[in-house]
């Protein structure tokens, strides 16, 4: 049992902090920008809540964080009343935000300078994975800090991997999103074509899903896509944020991502259709307009 | 045990005809444009070989066919010395060629007119699937003919599905190729990005392959792609043939396939790199040039 803080109680952070308390058995203090949600969490799970990130982080062994983007992350760490000001020596800051590799390296350097540890640890598995404590966690940072943090992270994860030095967790998450972009657009075109051709999509998937065309997305999303249901998981606005990070990073490392850039533009069309909160499989809706 | 003919002994047809003889226990007569290959097959498997498709098809219960394209298919069926001239009443012609839905409907109508049956039955699973008798077979045609043919087809298949009326097998194969185009390009961009970012691709796949980014291609091709080995299965020239069929059909049925059309153009780049016989995962080689 450790002393733990969790900063950022969004759709992901709220249940993740809950698992640290209930499954992990840790003493958890939460912070959220909108204080009412932190109070609600503390009441529901029997933990504490703090008024600032700095107050939440004080004297903790592990400080978790899951916020919106690079700016939010800088604000709750190195901003005024940020958590980095009060981190205990040798404590570990674990950032579950999907952010740039750049900010991860920057915060890793700041943490080292101040005598504590930073791990970038973005997750995949969506809201359902957060609620079930079955997330995949892609970690960048030092091995010793990773080994100490892993048993704590396990409370909300089914898979936790150390991918390399600071930033490597974020880079791995980027690969995840690149692959999803290709799979989902291909699947959307396949289903769109199949409907135009008058085929039974369920029968098609039954026959082809175990072979070279098969994917998690095909298995798990073809039904809802065929029914035009897009209220199922990770939202288009968030995917565009992630693809923006990917495309910026590719400008730095020189990777050519023509399909990823194109699919990002397609998601812009989905936003224009009013689909900001539809899930990523709504690329099909765009083809059908 | 039935009397069976097989027309077209390419990398797919040769072992498929072999399974009909050895696993199915049927009496098999083969025809191939280059006669030497038919003689070799007959010697290897202890079957018969014929000088023309018409001669091969005479008095058979089932006539299989696996040739290159629509023109080849018309030539061996309704061309001079074609199989359709000698098909027995109520016999079944099973076409394993990947061809257009149009030619399937045309040959189905011709078969009905002449008093026998036609099934379009393209396969997926590649050369390895053909050699192991583990192909997926997507069938279009009448249910009664399908039910009679299925136990015979089983000799070279792990999965045989009736998808709908004539042409539906071809249309299903098209969906298969559309989905593959998206998956492989996404995966190629993911691996390309990962290499530029200095990540260990095997470790990345280990962590992300069970989640929303996962696919058959990721599981089965990431190693060879990472090693730049593209001598593994279905060739770029063949994929371009298939995508050409897909894009033509989409002009008829009105489906919008922006990614499929783009990936087809990318494969043209791979051909220009000398990759006509590289496998479909060589989209990565194009990104790396």
XYZ file of C-alpha atoms in Angstrom:
578
model
C 0.000 0.000 0.000
C 1.381 3.344 -1.116
C 0.494 7.002 -0.843
C -0.837 7.999 -4.227
C -2.266 11.114 -5.880
C -4.324 11.273 -9.069
C -4.606 14.511 -11.040
C -7.384 14.810 -13.620
C -10.688 12.975 -13.168
C -12.034 12.841 -16.725
C -13.773 9.828 -18.272
C -10.459 7.986 -18.048
C -8.925 9.351 -14.843
C -12.026 8.992 -12.675
C -12.272 5.194 -12.902
C -8.456 4.760 -13.037
C -8.115 6.587 -9.709
C -10.939 4.393 -8.437
C -9.026 1.206 -9.301
C -5.929 2.526 -7.496
C -8.090 2.824 -4.383
C -10.271 -0.296 -4.623
C -8.115 -2.820 -6.528
C -4.725 -1.416 -5.537
C -5.705 -0.674 -1.942
C -3.702 2.558 -1.958
C -4.280 5.722 -0.016
C -5.467 8.020 -2.824
C -5.752 11.815 -2.930
C -7.341 13.331 -6.030
C -7.250 16.707 -7.713
C -9.533 17.934 -10.485
C -9.848 21.376 -12.102
C -13.597 21.296 -11.434
C -13.513 20.649 -7.687
C -17.037 19.192 -7.513
C -15.880 16.098 -9.384
C -13.007 15.558 -6.942
C -15.438 15.830 -4.046
C -17.774 13.346 -5.716
C -14.864 10.939 -6.275
C -13.685 11.238 -2.675
C -17.183 10.501 -1.458
C -17.691 7.553 -3.800
C -14.327 5.892 -3.124
C -13.548 7.118 0.360
C -10.375 8.992 -0.563
C -9.153 12.533 -0.056
C -9.276 15.508 -2.385
C -6.897 18.428 -2.669
C -7.383 22.035 -3.799
C -4.298 22.190 -6.060
C -1.976 19.740 -7.854
C 0.821 20.863 -5.506
C -1.263 20.007 -2.462
C -2.290 16.639 -3.956
C 1.302 15.662 -4.762
C 2.844 16.552 -1.403
C 4.433 13.552 0.386
C 3.094 11.010 -2.119
C 5.090 8.003 -3.340
C 3.368 8.020 -6.736
C 1.551 10.843 -8.495
C -0.630 9.921 -11.472
C -1.989 12.359 -14.000
C -4.445 12.128 -16.896
C -5.339 15.479 -18.450
C -6.251 16.802 -21.888
C -3.120 17.871 -23.721
C 0.440 19.235 -23.490
C -0.691 22.614 -22.147
C -2.883 21.090 -19.426
C -0.017 18.788 -18.523
C 2.490 21.651 -18.213
C -0.050 23.562 -16.139
C -0.584 20.809 -13.530
C 3.133 19.930 -13.302
C 5.391 22.950 -13.731
C 2.694 25.668 -13.683
C 1.765 27.692 -10.588
C 0.556 25.355 -7.836
C 1.819 22.527 -10.035
C 2.665 19.098 -8.663
C 6.390 19.259 -9.454
C 6.897 21.895 -6.742
C 5.993 19.471 -3.961
C 7.149 16.089 -5.290
C 9.047 14.099 -2.669
C 12.646 13.025 -3.450
C 12.708 9.754 -5.397
C 8.895 9.745 -5.830
C 7.507 8.825 -9.276
C 5.251 10.962 -11.451
C 3.299 8.774 -13.901
C 1.631 10.670 -16.720
C -1.248 8.841 -18.445
C -2.074 11.764 -20.722
C -1.708 11.216 -24.461
C 0.718 14.031 -25.175
C 3.795 14.795 -27.284
C 7.085 12.976 -26.842
C 8.626 16.430 -26.524
C 6.715 17.383 -23.361
C 7.505 13.947 -21.910
C 11.250 14.525 -22.420
C 10.977 18.046 -21.042
C 9.186 16.908 -17.860
C 11.536 13.941 -17.479
C 14.483 16.370 -17.478
C 12.754 18.659 -14.971
C 11.984 15.712 -12.682
C 15.574 14.412 -12.818
C 16.813 17.918 -12.012
C 14.571 18.021 -8.922
C 15.476 14.509 -7.741
C 12.333 12.541 -8.563
C 11.234 10.369 -11.514
C 8.938 10.862 -14.482
C 7.296 8.155 -16.603
C 5.228 8.921 -19.695
C 2.534 6.275 -19.674
C -0.296 6.892 -22.163
C -2.990 4.238 -22.290
C -5.193 2.552 -24.840
C -8.425 0.666 -24.320
C -10.781 3.632 -24.091
C -13.409 4.422 -21.513
C -14.481 0.770 -21.230
C -10.876 -0.283 -20.566
C -10.554 2.419 -17.898
C -13.797 1.355 -16.244
C -12.863 -2.335 -16.256
C -9.249 -1.672 -15.251
C -8.099 -3.382 -18.446
C -5.995 -0.685 -20.096
C -2.819 -1.157 -22.092
C -0.105 1.141 -20.718
C 2.862 2.151 -22.876
C 5.647 3.476 -20.687
C 8.730 5.554 -21.401
C 11.416 6.230 -18.790
C 14.064 4.609 -16.624
C 13.875 0.913 -15.905
C 14.292 1.231 -12.107
C 11.405 3.692 -11.823
C 9.324 1.516 -14.146
C 9.892 -1.573 -12.000
C 8.767 0.276 -8.884
C 5.719 1.810 -10.582
C 4.506 -1.254 -12.456
C 2.797 -3.039 -9.522
C 0.878 0.178 -8.783
C -0.090 0.757 -12.433
C -1.298 -2.860 -12.581
C -4.420 -1.788 -10.653
C -5.941 -0.390 -13.864
C -4.055 -2.309 -16.551
C -4.071 -5.628 -18.345
C -0.738 -4.921 -20.085
C 2.093 -2.612 -19.022
C 5.205 -2.381 -21.193
C 8.425 -0.360 -20.887
C 9.080 0.859 -24.418
C 12.361 2.740 -23.966
C 13.631 6.070 -22.584
C 11.482 9.140 -21.816
C 8.976 9.825 -24.602
C 8.863 6.200 -25.803
C 5.457 5.600 -24.247
C 4.046 8.530 -26.216
C 5.771 7.373 -29.420
C 4.279 3.902 -29.008
C 0.813 5.371 -28.499
C 1.359 7.321 -31.737
C 2.056 4.076 -33.616
C -1.140 2.686 -32.118
C -3.166 5.606 -33.487
C -1.474 5.469 -36.916
C -2.398 1.790 -37.253
C -5.974 2.442 -36.113
C -6.366 5.213 -38.714
C -5.509 2.801 -41.536
C -7.528 -0.111 -40.214
C -10.688 1.926 -39.589
C -10.665 3.774 -42.921
C -10.081 0.484 -44.790
C -12.860 -1.196 -42.836
C -15.202 1.764 -43.422
C -14.559 1.554 -47.175
C -15.080 -2.215 -47.102
C -18.413 -1.938 -45.301
C -19.501 0.987 -47.483
C -18.668 -1.028 -50.613
C -20.424 -4.108 -49.224
C -23.618 -2.191 -48.477
C -23.595 -0.664 -51.975
C -23.084 -4.185 -53.357
C -26.067 -5.500 -51.377
C -24.089 -7.978 -49.268
C -24.860 -9.099 -45.717
C -22.002 -7.452 -43.793
C -22.246 -9.842 -40.832
C -21.880 -12.839 -43.154
C -18.942 -11.178 -44.920
C -17.166 -10.544 -41.617
C -17.867 -14.093 -40.450
C -16.042 -15.411 -43.507
C -13.124 -12.952 -43.861
C -12.372 -11.883 -40.281
C -9.982 -14.742 -39.438
C -7.781 -14.114 -42.480
C -5.447 -11.471 -43.882
C -8.135 -8.742 -43.753
C -8.954 -9.356 -40.101
C -8.554 -6.819 -37.312
C -9.739 -5.950 -33.815
C -11.773 -3.155 -35.370
C -13.474 -5.559 -37.784
C -14.385 -7.965 -34.981
C -15.519 -5.306 -32.531
C -16.964 -2.485 -34.639
C -18.514 -3.942 -37.812
C -21.934 -4.407 -36.199
C -22.240 -0.899 -34.829
C -20.788 0.587 -38.030
C -23.291 -1.359 -40.130
C -26.078 -0.021 -37.887
C -24.734 3.550 -38.122
C -24.125 3.655 -34.350
C -21.164 5.796 -33.431
C -21.629 6.387 -29.709
C -19.183 3.713 -28.819
C -15.875 4.701 -27.360
C -13.114 7.046 -28.366
C -14.373 10.359 -29.833
C -13.384 11.966 -33.123
C -12.238 15.186 -31.384
C -9.780 13.171 -29.270
C -8.560 11.203 -32.269
C -7.855 14.445 -34.119
C -5.886 15.688 -31.119
C -3.840 12.467 -31.161
C -3.290 12.528 -34.925
C -2.176 16.153 -34.626
C 0.506 15.032 -32.169
C 1.481 12.209 -34.540
C 1.784 14.500 -37.562
C 3.834 17.058 -35.621
C 6.194 14.357 -34.405
C 6.532 13.028 -37.967
C 7.678 16.485 -39.048
C 10.469 16.133 -36.493
C 11.523 12.550 -37.207
C 10.951 12.631 -40.963
C 8.437 9.762 -41.188
C 6.105 9.958 -44.190
C 2.488 9.369 -43.203
C 0.265 10.016 -46.248
C -2.639 7.831 -45.102
C -2.539 9.138 -41.543
C -2.656 12.736 -42.789
C -5.521 11.897 -45.142
C -7.567 10.141 -42.460
C -7.003 13.129 -40.173
C -8.598 15.283 -42.884
C -11.456 12.773 -43.167
C -12.074 13.155 -39.419
C -12.295 16.889 -40.048
C -15.186 16.105 -42.425
C -16.811 14.020 -39.679
C -16.515 16.969 -37.286
C -18.192 19.143 -39.944
C -21.041 16.601 -40.054
C -21.555 17.195 -36.323
C -19.641 14.085 -35.313
C -17.189 15.597 -32.828
C -18.315 13.124 -30.171
C -18.986 10.173 -32.477
C -16.472 7.384 -32.101
C -13.588 6.811 -34.537
C -15.536 4.277 -36.612
C -17.721 7.152 -37.888
C -15.427 7.453 -40.922
C -18.188 5.335 -42.497
C -20.756 8.112 -41.947
C -18.564 10.415 -44.022
C -18.533 7.956 -46.952
C -22.302 7.603 -46.758
C -22.989 11.366 -46.950
C -15.817 -39.703 -54.738
C -16.651 -37.603 -57.765
C -15.322 -37.008 -61.254
C -13.572 -33.673 -61.145
C -11.612 -31.449 -63.519
C -9.247 -28.603 -62.606
C -8.361 -25.910 -65.126
C -5.341 -23.706 -64.417
C -2.369 -25.041 -62.452
C -0.711 -21.859 -61.227
C 0.759 -21.399 -57.729
C -2.781 -21.692 -56.355
C -4.416 -24.199 -58.704
C -1.614 -26.734 -58.667
C -1.820 -27.561 -54.948
C -5.618 -27.085 -54.859
C -6.046 -29.726 -57.561
C -3.647 -31.885 -55.550
C -5.859 -31.666 -52.439
C -8.936 -32.635 -54.503
C -7.052 -35.808 -55.455
C -5.262 -36.670 -52.208
C -7.525 -35.267 -49.463
C -10.806 -35.423 -51.394
C -10.076 -38.782 -53.002
C -11.639 -37.640 -56.275
C -10.837 -38.730 -59.808
C -9.119 -35.579 -61.099
C -8.347 -34.518 -64.673
C -6.292 -31.350 -65.117
C -5.788 -28.843 -67.886
C -3.125 -26.145 -68.067
C -2.222 -23.742 -70.889
C 1.412 -24.865 -70.634
C 0.897 -28.596 -71.057
C 4.163 -29.608 -69.372
C 2.804 -28.491 -66.007
C -0.333 -30.589 -66.451
C 1.819 -33.608 -67.286
C 3.973 -32.966 -64.220
C 0.860 -32.695 -62.035
C -0.619 -35.917 -63.447
C 2.616 -37.713 -62.753
C 2.974 -36.298 -59.225
C -0.614 -36.970 -58.127
C -1.573 -39.894 -60.356
C -4.379 -38.092 -62.209
C -5.164 -37.487 -65.853
C -4.442 -34.467 -68.027
C -6.387 -33.139 -70.960
C -5.364 -31.164 -74.048
C -8.169 -28.586 -73.868
C -10.590 -27.218 -71.247
C -13.434 -28.804 -73.238
C -11.777 -32.205 -73.068
C -11.044 -31.803 -69.328
C -14.648 -30.842 -68.509
C -16.380 -33.632 -70.442
C -18.507 -35.955 -68.235
C -17.272 -34.397 -64.978
C -19.511 -33.772 -61.954
C -17.468 -30.750 -60.866
C -15.163 -28.551 -62.904
C -12.832 -26.218 -60.982
C -10.952 -23.321 -62.479
C -8.283 -20.929 -61.226
C -6.848 -18.663 -63.907
C -5.443 -15.136 -64.132
C -8.234 -12.723 -64.946
C -11.586 -12.126 -66.660
C -10.177 -12.660 -70.152
C -8.459 -15.939 -69.235
C -11.665 -17.048 -67.557
C -13.801 -16.291 -70.621
C -11.248 -18.068 -72.787
C -11.318 -21.365 -70.829
C -15.114 -21.340 -70.411
C -16.916 -19.844 -73.404
C -13.907 -19.502 -75.775
C -13.023 -22.033 -78.444
C -12.381 -25.451 -76.865
C -13.808 -23.925 -73.682
C -15.183 -26.035 -70.850
C -18.760 -24.778 -71.134
C -19.194 -26.605 -74.476
C -18.876 -30.033 -72.843
C -20.314 -29.504 -69.330
C -22.690 -32.306 -68.346
C -26.310 -31.379 -67.455
C -26.590 -30.392 -63.781
C -22.808 -30.460 -63.301
C -21.221 -27.586 -61.341
C -18.517 -25.231 -62.562
C -16.632 -23.709 -59.595
C -14.496 -20.721 -60.454
C -11.721 -19.931 -57.953
C -10.316 -17.072 -60.043
C -10.401 -13.604 -58.504
C -12.380 -11.866 -61.237
C -15.106 -9.269 -61.678
C -18.640 -9.767 -60.379
C -19.752 -8.963 -63.926
C -18.041 -11.959 -65.519
C -19.390 -14.159 -62.720
C -22.968 -13.056 -63.482
C -22.376 -13.472 -67.215
C -21.049 -17.035 -66.818
C -23.783 -17.896 -64.333
C -26.381 -16.876 -66.930
C -24.617 -18.878 -69.655
C -24.447 -21.939 -67.393
C -28.143 -21.721 -66.471
C -29.016 -21.401 -70.165
C -27.064 -24.576 -70.890
C -28.527 -26.542 -67.979
C -25.602 -26.668 -65.552
C -24.490 -24.565 -62.555
C -21.887 -21.898 -61.964
C -20.404 -20.785 -58.635
C -17.987 -17.882 -58.308
C -15.656 -18.961 -55.521
C -12.570 -16.763 -55.144
C -10.231 -17.691 -52.323
C -8.024 -15.975 -49.774
C -5.127 -17.388 -47.819
C -2.434 -17.114 -50.471
C 0.014 -19.694 -51.707
C 0.576 -21.063 -48.191
C -3.174 -21.530 -47.731
C -3.410 -23.326 -51.072
C -0.488 -25.598 -50.209
C -1.878 -26.450 -46.764
C -5.464 -26.782 -48.009
C -6.517 -24.032 -45.602
C -8.100 -21.481 -47.929
C -11.106 -19.299 -47.223
C -13.617 -19.658 -50.062
C -16.213 -16.952 -50.717
C -18.996 -18.347 -52.861
C -21.705 -16.721 -54.956
C -24.525 -18.690 -56.587
C -27.547 -20.880 -55.893
C -27.893 -22.585 -52.544
C -28.620 -26.060 -53.948
C -25.481 -26.027 -56.092
C -23.488 -24.643 -53.155
C -24.653 -27.460 -50.863
C -23.585 -30.070 -53.402
C -20.228 -28.426 -54.090
C -19.242 -27.603 -50.509
C -18.056 -31.093 -49.462
C -15.837 -31.191 -52.552
C -14.465 -27.655 -52.001
C -13.709 -28.639 -48.387
C -10.687 -30.582 -49.657
C -8.699 -27.342 -49.952
C -10.567 -25.052 -47.538
C -10.794 -24.211 -43.866
C -13.822 -21.956 -44.373
C -16.422 -21.993 -47.156
C -19.271 -19.467 -47.083
C -22.225 -18.830 -49.403
C -22.376 -15.035 -49.661
C -25.408 -14.557 -51.913
C -26.379 -14.836 -55.586
C -23.946 -15.029 -58.521
C -21.115 -12.497 -58.180
C -21.364 -12.324 -54.366
C -18.224 -14.398 -53.894
C -16.266 -11.909 -56.001
C -17.820 -8.942 -54.180
C -16.814 -10.445 -50.822
C -13.255 -10.965 -52.034
C -13.242 -7.290 -53.053
C -14.166 -6.264 -49.491
C -11.338 -8.474 -48.259
C -8.829 -6.648 -50.491
C -10.192 -3.190 -49.559
C -9.717 -3.964 -45.856
C -6.215 -5.327 -46.459
C -5.231 -2.145 -48.345
C -6.113 0.004 -45.330
C -4.601 -2.296 -42.727
C -1.296 -2.742 -44.542
C -0.764 0.940 -45.374
C -1.584 1.911 -41.765
C 0.762 -0.753 -40.440
C 3.502 0.301 -42.885
C 3.207 3.920 -41.690
C 3.229 2.769 -38.064
C 6.396 0.698 -38.519
C 8.041 3.432 -40.605
C 7.272 5.990 -37.881
C 8.476 3.605 -35.168
C 11.807 2.996 -36.902
C 12.315 6.750 -37.380
C 11.508 7.190 -33.683
C 14.085 4.569 -32.694
C 11.612 2.156 -31.105
C 11.890 -1.633 -30.944
C 9.094 -2.672 -33.325
C 8.738 -6.167 -31.827
C 8.231 -4.701 -28.371
C 5.709 -2.192 -29.732
C 3.715 -4.956 -31.432
C 3.846 -7.098 -28.304
C 2.177 -4.300 -26.367
C -0.364 -2.933 -28.889
C -1.322 -5.978 -30.979
C -4.112 -7.245 -28.722
C -5.922 -3.885 -28.673
C -7.752 -1.542 -31.041
C -4.764 -1.284 -33.424
C -4.400 -5.043 -33.771
C -4.734 -6.970 -37.013
C -3.793 -10.231 -38.703
C -1.271 -8.261 -40.746
C 0.334 -6.814 -37.610
C 0.653 -10.247 -36.002
C 1.886 -12.027 -39.113
C 3.865 -9.437 -41.080
C 5.514 -6.992 -38.674
C 8.676 -9.098 -38.348
C 9.272 -9.517 -42.060
C 8.353 -5.876 -42.711
C 10.769 -4.711 -40.033
C 13.488 -6.848 -41.676
C 12.627 -5.500 -45.145
C 11.698 -9.011 -46.366
C 8.951 -8.945 -48.943
C 9.133 -12.398 -50.487
C 6.290 -13.636 -48.424
C 2.998 -14.355 -50.118
C 0.686 -12.398 -52.328
C 2.489 -10.273 -54.957
C 2.028 -6.577 -55.659
C 1.144 -7.244 -59.330
C -1.723 -9.477 -58.223
C -2.913 -6.985 -55.639
C -3.013 -4.271 -58.291
C -5.089 -6.558 -60.506
C -7.523 -7.124 -57.618
C -7.689 -3.430 -56.682
C -8.350 -2.623 -60.344
C -11.379 -4.940 -60.205
C -12.485 -3.294 -56.943
C -12.200 0.247 -58.320
C -14.074 -0.676 -61.503
C -16.876 -2.248 -59.485
C -17.030 0.833 -57.248
C -17.626 2.938 -60.377
C -20.674 0.748 -61.010
C -22.099 0.618 -57.490
C -21.162 4.153 -56.462
C -19.026 3.289 -53.420
C -16.418 5.928 -52.549
C -13.007 4.359 -51.902
C -10.444 7.156 -51.459
C -7.968 5.107 -49.415
C -8.238 2.069 -51.682
C -7.555 4.214 -54.755
C -4.598 5.880 -53.014
C -3.067 2.584 -51.884
C -3.459 1.267 -55.438
C -1.343 4.223 -56.582
C 1.184 3.466 -53.830
C 1.491 -0.079 -55.176
C 2.252 1.475 -58.549
C 5.227 3.179 -56.853
C 6.301 -0.208 -55.472
C 6.150 -1.665 -58.977
C 8.329 1.233 -60.154
C 10.835 0.297 -57.420
C 11.076 -3.162 -58.984
C 8.674 -4.711 -56.481
C 6.217 -6.371 -58.856
C 6.758 -9.713 -57.117
C 7.264 -8.393 -53.603
C 4.382 -9.173 -51.272
C 1.706 -6.628 -50.331
C 3.503 -5.576 -47.142
C 6.147 -3.864 -49.325
C 4.212 -0.592 -48.982
C 6.817 -0.008 -46.260
C 9.659 -0.117 -48.824
C 7.977 2.759 -50.654
C 7.920 4.895 -47.486
C 11.573 4.132 -46.847
C 12.761 5.233 -50.315
